XYZ file of C-alpha atoms in Angstrom:
127
model
C 80.401 -6.565 -90.096
C 82.451 -5.828 -87.310
C 79.907 -4.549 -84.370
C 81.255 -3.559 -81.148
C 78.382 -2.945 -78.443
C 78.183 -1.295 -75.196
C 76.568 -1.904 -72.342
C 76.277 -1.529 -68.328
C 76.508 2.295 -67.840
C 74.237 4.169 -65.823
C 74.044 6.918 -62.665
C 76.061 5.925 -59.749
C 77.095 7.594 -56.450
C 80.423 8.519 -55.441
C 82.239 5.391 -54.571
C 79.473 3.076 -55.874
C 80.342 0.372 -58.930
C 79.378 -0.512 -62.211
C 80.005 -3.320 -64.955
C 80.555 -2.054 -68.677
C 80.237 -4.562 -70.854
C 80.813 -4.699 -74.690
C 79.778 -7.141 -76.753
C 81.443 -7.682 -80.180
C 80.232 -9.237 -83.358
C 81.357 -10.198 -86.929
C 84.298 -11.300 -85.863
C 86.051 -13.420 -82.990
C 88.126 -11.916 -80.105
C 90.985 -14.103 -79.825
C 93.088 -11.888 -82.182
C 91.992 -8.397 -81.466
C 93.084 -5.925 -78.421
C 89.373 -4.208 -77.145
C 89.746 -1.054 -75.601
C 88.187 0.856 -73.774
C 88.066 4.902 -73.914
C 86.341 7.414 -72.422
C 85.463 11.257 -73.469
C 83.770 13.483 -70.773
C 81.725 17.022 -72.335
C 84.467 19.127 -74.040
C 87.567 16.833 -73.025
C 89.536 14.738 -75.792
C 88.790 11.145 -75.474
C 90.966 9.354 -72.976
C 92.281 5.596 -73.303
C 90.942 3.829 -70.217
C 92.257 -0.093 -70.194
C 92.807 -2.677 -72.999
C 92.850 -6.239 -73.367
C 94.691 -8.474 -75.460
C 91.883 -11.327 -75.913
C 95.218 -13.584 -77.266
C 96.968 -13.346 -74.283
C 95.009 -11.507 -71.128
C 97.360 -8.571 -71.659
C 96.397 -5.482 -70.154
C 96.989 -1.752 -69.407
C 95.077 0.544 -67.614
C 95.231 4.673 -67.231
C 96.796 5.958 -64.391
C 94.137 7.317 -63.576
C 91.466 4.440 -62.848
C 94.703 1.739 -61.829
C 93.468 -0.220 -58.841
C 90.179 0.582 -59.319
C 89.324 -0.645 -62.781
C 89.576 -4.305 -63.969
C 89.063 -5.500 -67.684
C 88.609 -9.435 -68.566
C 87.111 -10.850 -71.529
C 85.316 -13.866 -72.185
C 86.162 -15.307 -75.366
C 83.650 -17.709 -75.471
C 81.281 -14.806 -75.253
C 82.825 -12.411 -77.488
C 82.489 -10.003 -74.522
C 84.644 -7.999 -73.210
C 83.837 -6.290 -69.284
C 85.286 -2.946 -67.332
C 84.565 -3.461 -63.693
C 84.631 0.277 -62.147
C 84.599 0.572 -58.352
C 84.965 3.228 -56.405
C 83.753 5.671 -58.942
C 84.498 9.557 -58.945
C 82.891 12.455 -60.116
C 85.662 12.852 -62.641
C 84.837 9.333 -63.989
C 81.655 11.025 -65.638
C 81.967 10.404 -68.991
C 80.674 8.339 -72.668
C 82.924 4.805 -72.371
C 83.196 3.974 -75.527
C 84.736 -0.130 -76.632
C 87.293 -0.789 -79.341
C 88.443 -3.269 -81.508
C 92.181 -3.533 -82.447
C 93.164 -6.476 -84.758
C 96.465 -8.261 -83.758
C 98.692 -8.172 -87.343
C 102.240 -8.693 -85.656
C 101.873 -7.875 -81.754
C 99.204 -5.801 -79.690
C 100.022 -2.223 -79.571
C 98.463 -1.905 -76.016
C 99.551 1.655 -75.574
C 96.142 2.853 -75.121
C 96.315 5.403 -78.224
C 92.976 5.767 -80.042
C 94.681 5.439 -83.305
C 95.913 2.004 -82.633
C 91.812 0.920 -82.849
C 89.989 0.202 -86.103
C 86.531 -0.137 -85.040
C 84.479 1.993 -82.283
C 80.806 1.169 -80.455
C 78.492 4.197 -79.836
C 79.521 4.778 -76.078
C 77.396 4.243 -72.905
C 76.638 6.972 -70.688
C 78.670 6.909 -67.138
C 77.600 9.683 -64.702
C 78.959 9.447 -61.242
C 77.204 12.056 -58.950
C 75.619 12.439 -55.590
């Protein structure tokens, strides 16, 4: 059974940093893309970043490029999202999702490309 559990969220001041973790169980990361999405109240779910755990290819939303870094540790079956220079607009529930690679990884940050979802972790950026 595929399960994704996020952790690492919290309250941080503008300009601060957080590192989110997405721990996967029930499958191994090697043949999956793991994506991070976020959803703020009253807004649609937004793709933030994703990584192919097969070859390490990554993609980022323009809004987080240069501030966020996604990485994976296949041995620990965990994907991380390092978030720096946080802004109040980054406030949202951050959710990780898994996409099984069937032919080639789909790195377009589209929710419909992902098969399984975690419950999310809240990030709140405020002074």
